[in-house]
Coordinates of C-alpha atoms in Angstrom, one line a residue:
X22 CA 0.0 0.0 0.0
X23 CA 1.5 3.5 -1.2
X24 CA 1.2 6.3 0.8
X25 CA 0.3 9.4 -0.3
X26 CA 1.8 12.5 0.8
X27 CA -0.1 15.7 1.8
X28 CA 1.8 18.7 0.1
X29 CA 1.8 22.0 1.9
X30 CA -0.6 24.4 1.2
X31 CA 0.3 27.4 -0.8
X32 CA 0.3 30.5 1.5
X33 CA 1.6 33.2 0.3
X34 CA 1.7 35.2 -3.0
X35 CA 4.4 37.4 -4.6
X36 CA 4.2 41.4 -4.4
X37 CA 4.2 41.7 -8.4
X38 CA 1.4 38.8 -8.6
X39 CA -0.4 41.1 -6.1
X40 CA 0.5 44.2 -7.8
X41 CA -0.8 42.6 -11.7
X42 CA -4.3 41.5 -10.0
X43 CA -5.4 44.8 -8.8
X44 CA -3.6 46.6 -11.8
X45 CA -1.3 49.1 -9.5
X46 CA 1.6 50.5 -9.7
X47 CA 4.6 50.5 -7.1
X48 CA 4.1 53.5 -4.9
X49 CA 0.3 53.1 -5.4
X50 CA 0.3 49.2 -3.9
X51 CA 3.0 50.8 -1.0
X52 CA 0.3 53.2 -0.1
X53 CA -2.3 50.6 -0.2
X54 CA -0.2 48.2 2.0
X55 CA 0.7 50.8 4.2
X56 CA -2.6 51.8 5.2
X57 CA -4.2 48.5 5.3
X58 CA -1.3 47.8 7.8
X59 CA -0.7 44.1 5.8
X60 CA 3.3 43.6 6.4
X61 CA 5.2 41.2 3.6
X62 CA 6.9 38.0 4.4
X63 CA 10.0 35.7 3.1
X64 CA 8.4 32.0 3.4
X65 CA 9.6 28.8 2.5
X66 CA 9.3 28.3 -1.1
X67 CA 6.8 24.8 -0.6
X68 CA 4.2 27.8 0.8
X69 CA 4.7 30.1 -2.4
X70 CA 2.2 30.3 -5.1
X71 CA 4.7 31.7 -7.7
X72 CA 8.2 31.9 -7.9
X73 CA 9.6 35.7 -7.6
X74 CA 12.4 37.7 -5.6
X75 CA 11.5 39.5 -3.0
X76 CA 8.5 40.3 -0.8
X77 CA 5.6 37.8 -0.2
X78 CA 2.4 38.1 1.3
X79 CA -0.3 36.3 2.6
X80 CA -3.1 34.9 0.3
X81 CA -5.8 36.0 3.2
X82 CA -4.2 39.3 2.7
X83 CA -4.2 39.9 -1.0
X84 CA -7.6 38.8 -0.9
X85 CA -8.8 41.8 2.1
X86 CA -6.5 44.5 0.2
X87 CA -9.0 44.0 -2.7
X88 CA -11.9 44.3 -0.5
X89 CA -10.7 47.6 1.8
X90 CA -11.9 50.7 2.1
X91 CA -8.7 52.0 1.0
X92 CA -8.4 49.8 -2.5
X93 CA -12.1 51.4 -3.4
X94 CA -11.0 54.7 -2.4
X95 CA -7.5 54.7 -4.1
X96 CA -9.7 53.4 -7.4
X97 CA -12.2 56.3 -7.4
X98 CA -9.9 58.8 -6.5
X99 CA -7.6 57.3 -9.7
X100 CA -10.6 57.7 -11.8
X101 CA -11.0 61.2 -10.8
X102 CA -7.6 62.1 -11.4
X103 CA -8.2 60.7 -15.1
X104 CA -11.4 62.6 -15.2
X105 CA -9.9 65.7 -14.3
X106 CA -7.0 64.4 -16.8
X107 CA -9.0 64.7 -19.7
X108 CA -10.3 67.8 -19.5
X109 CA -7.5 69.9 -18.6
X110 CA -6.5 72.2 -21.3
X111 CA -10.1 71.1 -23.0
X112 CA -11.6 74.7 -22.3
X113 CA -14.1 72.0 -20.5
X114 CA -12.5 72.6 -16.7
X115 CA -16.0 74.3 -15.4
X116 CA -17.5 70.4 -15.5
X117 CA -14.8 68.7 -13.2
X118 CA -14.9 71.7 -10.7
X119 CA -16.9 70.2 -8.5
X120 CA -14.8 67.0 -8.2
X121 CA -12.9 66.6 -5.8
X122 CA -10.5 62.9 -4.3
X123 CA -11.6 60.9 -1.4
X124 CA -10.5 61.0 1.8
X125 CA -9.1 57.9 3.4
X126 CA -11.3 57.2 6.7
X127 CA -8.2 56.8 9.2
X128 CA -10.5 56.1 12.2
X129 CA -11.9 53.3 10.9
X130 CA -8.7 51.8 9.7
X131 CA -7.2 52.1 13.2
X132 CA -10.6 50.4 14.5
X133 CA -9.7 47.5 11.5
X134 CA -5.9 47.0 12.2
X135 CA -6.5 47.1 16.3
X136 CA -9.3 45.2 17.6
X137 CA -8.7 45.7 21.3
X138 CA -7.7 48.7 23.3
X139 CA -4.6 47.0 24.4
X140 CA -3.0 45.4 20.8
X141 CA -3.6 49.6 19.8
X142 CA -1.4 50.7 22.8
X143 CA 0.6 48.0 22.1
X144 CA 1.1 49.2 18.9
X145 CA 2.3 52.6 20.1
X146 CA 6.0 50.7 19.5
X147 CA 5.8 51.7 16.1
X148 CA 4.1 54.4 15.8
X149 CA 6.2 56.8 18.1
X150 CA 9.3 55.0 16.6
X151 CA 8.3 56.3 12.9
X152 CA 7.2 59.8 14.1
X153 CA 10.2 60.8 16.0
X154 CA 12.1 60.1 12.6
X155 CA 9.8 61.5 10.6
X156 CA 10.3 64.7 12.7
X157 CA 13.7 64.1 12.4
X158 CA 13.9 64.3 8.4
X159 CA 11.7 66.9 8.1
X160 CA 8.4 65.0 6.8
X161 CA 5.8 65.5 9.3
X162 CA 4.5 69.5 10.1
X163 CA 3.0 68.4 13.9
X164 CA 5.7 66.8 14.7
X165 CA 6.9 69.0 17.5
X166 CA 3.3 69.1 19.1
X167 CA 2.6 65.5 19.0
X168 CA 5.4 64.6 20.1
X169 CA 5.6 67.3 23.1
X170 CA 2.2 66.2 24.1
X171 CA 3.2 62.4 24.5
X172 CA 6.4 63.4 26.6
X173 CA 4.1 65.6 28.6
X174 CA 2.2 62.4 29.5
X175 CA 5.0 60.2 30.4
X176 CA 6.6 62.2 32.4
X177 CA 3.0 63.0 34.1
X178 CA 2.6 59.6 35.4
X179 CA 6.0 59.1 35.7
X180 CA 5.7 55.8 33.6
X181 CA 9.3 56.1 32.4
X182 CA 11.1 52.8 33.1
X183 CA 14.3 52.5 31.7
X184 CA 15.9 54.4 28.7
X185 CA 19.4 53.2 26.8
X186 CA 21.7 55.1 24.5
X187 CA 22.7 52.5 21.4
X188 CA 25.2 54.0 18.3
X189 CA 22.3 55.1 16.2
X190 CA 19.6 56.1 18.5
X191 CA 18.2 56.5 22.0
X192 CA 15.7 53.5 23.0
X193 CA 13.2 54.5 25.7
X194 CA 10.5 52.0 27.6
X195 CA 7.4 52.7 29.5
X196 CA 4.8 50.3 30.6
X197 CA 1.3 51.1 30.5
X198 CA -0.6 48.3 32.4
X199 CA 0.8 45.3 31.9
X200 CA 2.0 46.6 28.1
X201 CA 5.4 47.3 27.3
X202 CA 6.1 50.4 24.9
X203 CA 9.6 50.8 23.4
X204 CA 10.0 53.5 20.9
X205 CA 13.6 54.9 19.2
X206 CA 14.7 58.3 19.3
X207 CA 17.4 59.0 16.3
X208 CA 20.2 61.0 17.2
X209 CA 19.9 64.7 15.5
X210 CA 22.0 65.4 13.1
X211 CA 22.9 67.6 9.6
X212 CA 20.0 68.2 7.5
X213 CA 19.1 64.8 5.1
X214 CA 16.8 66.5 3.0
X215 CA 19.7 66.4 0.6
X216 CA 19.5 62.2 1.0
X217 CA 16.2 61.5 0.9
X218 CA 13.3 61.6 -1.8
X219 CA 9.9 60.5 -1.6
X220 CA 9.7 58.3 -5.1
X221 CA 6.6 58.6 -7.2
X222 CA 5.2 56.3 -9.8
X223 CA 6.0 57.6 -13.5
X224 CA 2.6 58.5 -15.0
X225 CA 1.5 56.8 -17.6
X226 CA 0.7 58.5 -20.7
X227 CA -3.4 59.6 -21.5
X228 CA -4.5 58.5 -24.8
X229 CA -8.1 59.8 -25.9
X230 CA -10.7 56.9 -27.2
X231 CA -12.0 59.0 -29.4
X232 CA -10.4 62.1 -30.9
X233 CA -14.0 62.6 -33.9
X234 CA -15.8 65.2 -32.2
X235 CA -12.9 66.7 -30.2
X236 CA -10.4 67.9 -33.3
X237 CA -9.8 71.8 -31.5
X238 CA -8.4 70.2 -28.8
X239 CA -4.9 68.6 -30.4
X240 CA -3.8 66.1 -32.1
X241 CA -2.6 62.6 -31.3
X242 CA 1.0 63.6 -31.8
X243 CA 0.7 67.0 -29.6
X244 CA -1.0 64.6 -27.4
X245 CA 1.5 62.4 -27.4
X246 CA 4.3 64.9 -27.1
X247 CA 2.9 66.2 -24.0
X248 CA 2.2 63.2 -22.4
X249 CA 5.7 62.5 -22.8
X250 CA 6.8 65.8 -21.6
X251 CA 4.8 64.9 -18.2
X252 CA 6.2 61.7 -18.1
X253 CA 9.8 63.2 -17.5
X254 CA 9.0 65.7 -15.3
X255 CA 8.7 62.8 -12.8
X256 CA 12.7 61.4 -12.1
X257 CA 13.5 59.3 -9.1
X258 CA 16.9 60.0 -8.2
X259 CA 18.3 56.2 -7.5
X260 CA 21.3 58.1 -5.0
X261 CA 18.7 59.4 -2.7
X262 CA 17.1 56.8 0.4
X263 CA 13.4 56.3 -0.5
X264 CA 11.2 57.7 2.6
X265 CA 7.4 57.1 0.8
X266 CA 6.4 54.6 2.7
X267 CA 7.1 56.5 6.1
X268 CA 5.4 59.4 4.5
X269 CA 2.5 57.4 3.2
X270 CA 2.2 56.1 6.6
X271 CA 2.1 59.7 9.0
X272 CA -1.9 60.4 9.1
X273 CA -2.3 57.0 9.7
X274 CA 0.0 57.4 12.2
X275 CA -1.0 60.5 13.9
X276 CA -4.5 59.7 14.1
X277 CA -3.5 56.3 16.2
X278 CA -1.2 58.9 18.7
X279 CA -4.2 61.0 19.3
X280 CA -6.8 58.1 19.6
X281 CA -4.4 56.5 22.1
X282 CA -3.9 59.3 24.0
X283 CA -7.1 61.0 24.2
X284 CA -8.4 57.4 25.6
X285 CA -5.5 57.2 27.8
X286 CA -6.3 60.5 29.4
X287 CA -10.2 59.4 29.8
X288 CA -8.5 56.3 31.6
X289 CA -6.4 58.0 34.4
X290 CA -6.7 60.9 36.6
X291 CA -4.8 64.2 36.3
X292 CA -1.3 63.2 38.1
X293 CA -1.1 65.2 41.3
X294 CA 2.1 64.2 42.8
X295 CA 3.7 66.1 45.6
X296 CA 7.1 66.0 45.0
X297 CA 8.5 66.9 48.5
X298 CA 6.9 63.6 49.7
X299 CA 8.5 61.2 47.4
X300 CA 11.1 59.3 49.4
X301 CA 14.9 58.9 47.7
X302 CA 14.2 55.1 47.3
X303 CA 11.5 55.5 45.0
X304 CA 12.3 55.7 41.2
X305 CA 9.6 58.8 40.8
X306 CA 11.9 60.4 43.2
X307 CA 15.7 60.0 42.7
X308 CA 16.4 63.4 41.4
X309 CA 13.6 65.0 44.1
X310 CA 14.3 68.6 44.5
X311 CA 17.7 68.7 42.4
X312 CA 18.3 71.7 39.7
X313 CA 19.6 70.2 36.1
X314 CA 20.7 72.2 33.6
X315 CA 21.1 70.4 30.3
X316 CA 24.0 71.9 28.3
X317 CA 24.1 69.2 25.5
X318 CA 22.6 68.6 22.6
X319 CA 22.7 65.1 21.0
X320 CA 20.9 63.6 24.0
X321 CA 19.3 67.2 25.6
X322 CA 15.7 66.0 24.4
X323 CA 15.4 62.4 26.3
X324 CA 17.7 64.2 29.4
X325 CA 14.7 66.7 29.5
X326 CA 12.0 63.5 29.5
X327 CA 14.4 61.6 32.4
X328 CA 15.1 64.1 34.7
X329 CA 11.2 65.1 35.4
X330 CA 10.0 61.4 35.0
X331 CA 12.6 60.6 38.5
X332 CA 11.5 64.1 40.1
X333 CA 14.1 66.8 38.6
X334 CA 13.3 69.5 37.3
X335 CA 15.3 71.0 34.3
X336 CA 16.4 74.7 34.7
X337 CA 18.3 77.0 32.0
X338 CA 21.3 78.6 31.6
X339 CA 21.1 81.7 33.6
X340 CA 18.9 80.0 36.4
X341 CA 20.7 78.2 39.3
X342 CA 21.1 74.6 38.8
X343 CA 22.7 71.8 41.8
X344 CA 23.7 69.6 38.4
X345 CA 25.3 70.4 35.4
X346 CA 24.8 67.6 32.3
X347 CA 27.4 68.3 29.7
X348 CA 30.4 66.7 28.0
X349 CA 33.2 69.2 28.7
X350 CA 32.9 72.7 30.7
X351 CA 35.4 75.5 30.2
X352 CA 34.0 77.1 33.2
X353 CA 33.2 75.5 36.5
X354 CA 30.4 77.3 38.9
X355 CA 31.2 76.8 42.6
X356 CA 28.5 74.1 44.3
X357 CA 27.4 73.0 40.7
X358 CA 28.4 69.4 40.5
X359 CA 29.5 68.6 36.5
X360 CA 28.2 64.9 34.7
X361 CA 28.4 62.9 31.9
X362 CA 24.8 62.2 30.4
X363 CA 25.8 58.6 31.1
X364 CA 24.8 59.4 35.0
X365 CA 21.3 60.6 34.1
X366 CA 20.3 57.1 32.1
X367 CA 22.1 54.5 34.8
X368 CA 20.5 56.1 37.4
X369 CA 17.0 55.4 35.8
X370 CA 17.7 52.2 34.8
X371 CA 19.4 50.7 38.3
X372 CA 16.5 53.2 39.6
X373 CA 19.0 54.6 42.5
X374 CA 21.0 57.3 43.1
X375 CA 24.3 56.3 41.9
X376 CA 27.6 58.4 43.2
X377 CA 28.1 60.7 40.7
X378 CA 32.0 60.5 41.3
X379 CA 32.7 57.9 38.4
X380 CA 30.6 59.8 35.7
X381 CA 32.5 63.4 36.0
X382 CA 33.4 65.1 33.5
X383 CA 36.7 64.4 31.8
X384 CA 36.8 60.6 33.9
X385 CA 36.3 57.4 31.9
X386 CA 33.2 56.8 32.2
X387 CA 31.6 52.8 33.7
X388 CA 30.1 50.3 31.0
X389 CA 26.8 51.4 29.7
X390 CA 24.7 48.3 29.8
X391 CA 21.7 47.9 28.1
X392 CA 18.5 47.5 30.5
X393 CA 16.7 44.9 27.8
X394 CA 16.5 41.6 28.5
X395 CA 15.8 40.2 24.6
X396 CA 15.4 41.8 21.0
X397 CA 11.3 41.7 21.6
X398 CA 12.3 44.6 24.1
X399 CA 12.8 46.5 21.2
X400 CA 12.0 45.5 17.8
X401 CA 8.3 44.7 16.6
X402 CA 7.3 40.9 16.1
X403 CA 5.6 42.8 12.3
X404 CA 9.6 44.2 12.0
X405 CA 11.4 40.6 13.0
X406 CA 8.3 38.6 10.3
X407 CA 10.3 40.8 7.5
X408 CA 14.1 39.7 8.2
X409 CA 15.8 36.0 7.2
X410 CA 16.8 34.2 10.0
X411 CA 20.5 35.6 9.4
X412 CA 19.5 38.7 9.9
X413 CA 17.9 37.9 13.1
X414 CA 20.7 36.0 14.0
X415 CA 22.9 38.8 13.5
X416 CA 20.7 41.2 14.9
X417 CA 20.6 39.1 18.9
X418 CA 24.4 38.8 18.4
X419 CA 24.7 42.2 18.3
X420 CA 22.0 43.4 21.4
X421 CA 24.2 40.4 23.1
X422 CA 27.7 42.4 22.7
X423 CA 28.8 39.6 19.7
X424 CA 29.0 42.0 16.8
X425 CA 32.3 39.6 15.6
X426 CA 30.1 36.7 14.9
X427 CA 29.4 35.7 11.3
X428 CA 27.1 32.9 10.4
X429 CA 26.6 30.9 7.1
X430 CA 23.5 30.3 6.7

């Protein structure tokens, strides 16, 4: 008796199979996948439906982006940009002054990609991750309110647990319940509008159906002409870093911030913490009644989010301060006691006061060792679905201090 083998059902689907059957282009299925919050996958290649390099996604998934709000809106608002298309230069324009595109309904796409309270705080991971970068490369106008607004709430409940300075970036934790939220704060630096470029699909050339009736207009070969004029007005420069999918991404983005917050704020009381009654052991007040003055910049912004969160209170430069937070100091005020921004972050983390003696200025300063436990602290399970298993290897070898390893996988 033979016996027959089950093969293993076919999963997932290629991004250019996905892109054919609902006739898109790149930048438009980016938008589309972006919204709809569907993330790609590399799977085995028993689970693939067709054979392609690259990104795969799920079957279930092609099948809902077809079936979104966001596929029928992107459609109709494609049609009216034909529409409009058409009759530009016509002498026609008074007939398509009244249209006007469709506007995405973000509320109802949070409501789709969360279905509890708790995966949508959860998901604040990601979201303050992408804003703080998009603030820092220029992309998003609210940035600076937004993002004042969450600080302003951390550091009002004081739900700042531990914060750790990497190479590239700052990574900060809060828990909210029994919810762990770990976002990453980019280092400022020069200017990158110079790098970056938000690429565009090149349009595709109009042709009119019928040209009988409509001979004042132009002719197929003006048409033409022009059509390919337009064409080249649109170059991607293949030098500069592509940032459309972050930029696609912001009001989706910014309406999950808000929703979060504004429920937040329903949930808890208006912090009223008396400050002179929080005792030296407890985290909340470690820095209780101590002057900072921040004179750095690179880290100045999270120094200003730990200080407050373990009862501090920053103070400016003409203003008397107990502590001074900089990297050098050409002049030395009497009774001002001079740190590393080192001191600030280890003293949140091992939440106690730690003798400030071995982070002075101009001393070599202790190990700075990182307060999370595994690479969940701090990258998103949709992030590690998107790497090989290389690259996750390579990426715990180097939270685990083994940048040196290689593997050959």
């Amino acid at each position: 008796m033979s016996m027959a083998y089950i093969k293993a059902p076919k999963k997932f689907i290629s991004k250019s199979l996905v892109m054919k059957n609902l006739k898109l282009q790149d930048r438009e299925f980016d938008r589309l996948v972006t919204l709809c919050g569907v993330h790609p996958y590399i799977p085995k290649n028993r689970q693939k439906v067709d054979e392609e390099n690259g990104f795969y996604y799920k079957v279930y998934d092609a099948n809902k982006l077809i079936h979104s709000h966001v596929y029928k809106t992107m459609m109709k608002n494609k049609s009216i940009e034909s529409i409009k298309k058409r009759y530009e230069g016509t002498g026609f324009e008074y007939k398509i002054a009244n249209l006007r595109y469709k506007e995405y309904n973000y509320v109802d796409l949070i409501k789709d990609k969360y279905k509890t309270f708790a995966e949508s705080v959860d998901g604040l991971n990601v979201t303050m991750s992408n804003l703080y970068l998009a603030r820092m490369l220029g992309l998003y106008k609210d940035s600076d309110n937004v993002i004042k607004n969450f600080e302003d709430f951390v550091i009002a409940k004081r739900l700042l647990e531990c914060s750790f300075m990497s190479k590239s970036g700052i990574y900060n934790q809060i828990s909210i319940g029994k919810i762990r939220v770990t976002w990453f704060v980019p280092y400022p630096g020069a200017s990158l509008q110079e790098i970056i470029e938000e690429k565009k699909d090149i349009p595709r050339g109009f042709r009119w159906k019928e040209l009988t009736f409509l001979d004042f207009v132009s002719s197929s070969d003006d048409e033409s002409s022009s059509s390919e004029s337009e064409m080249e007005e649109i170059v991607n420069d293949d030098s500069k870093i592509d940032i459309s999918l972050l930029s696609y991404s912001l009001p989706l983005l910014d309406m999950h911030f808000k929703l979060v917050l504004y429920k937040l704020g329903k949930l808890h009381e208006p912090c009223s913490v008396d400050h002179s009654k929080i005792v030296a052991t407890d985290k909340a007040g470690i820095f209780s009644g101590m002057l900072f003055w921040i004179d750095i910049v690179a880290v100045g912004e999270c120094l200003r989010l730990i200080v407050p969160c373990l009862g501090g209170k920053v103070v400016g430069r003409d203003e008397k301060a107990d502590v001074c937070v900089c990297e050098s100091a050409d002049e030395v005020n009497e009774g001002v006691i001079y740190v590393q921004p080192q001191y600030v972050f280890d003293c949140l983390n091992r939440k106690e006061k730690l003798d400030h003696i071995e982070y002075c200025v101009g001393k070599v300063l202790p190990k700075h060792v990182s307060p999370f436990r595994s690479i969940e602290d701090i990258v998103s399970k949709e992030v590690m679905m998107t790497m090989s298993k290389k690259q996750r290897y390579n990426m715990e070898d180097v939270l685990n201090r083994f940048e040196d390893v290689e593997y050959e996988i």
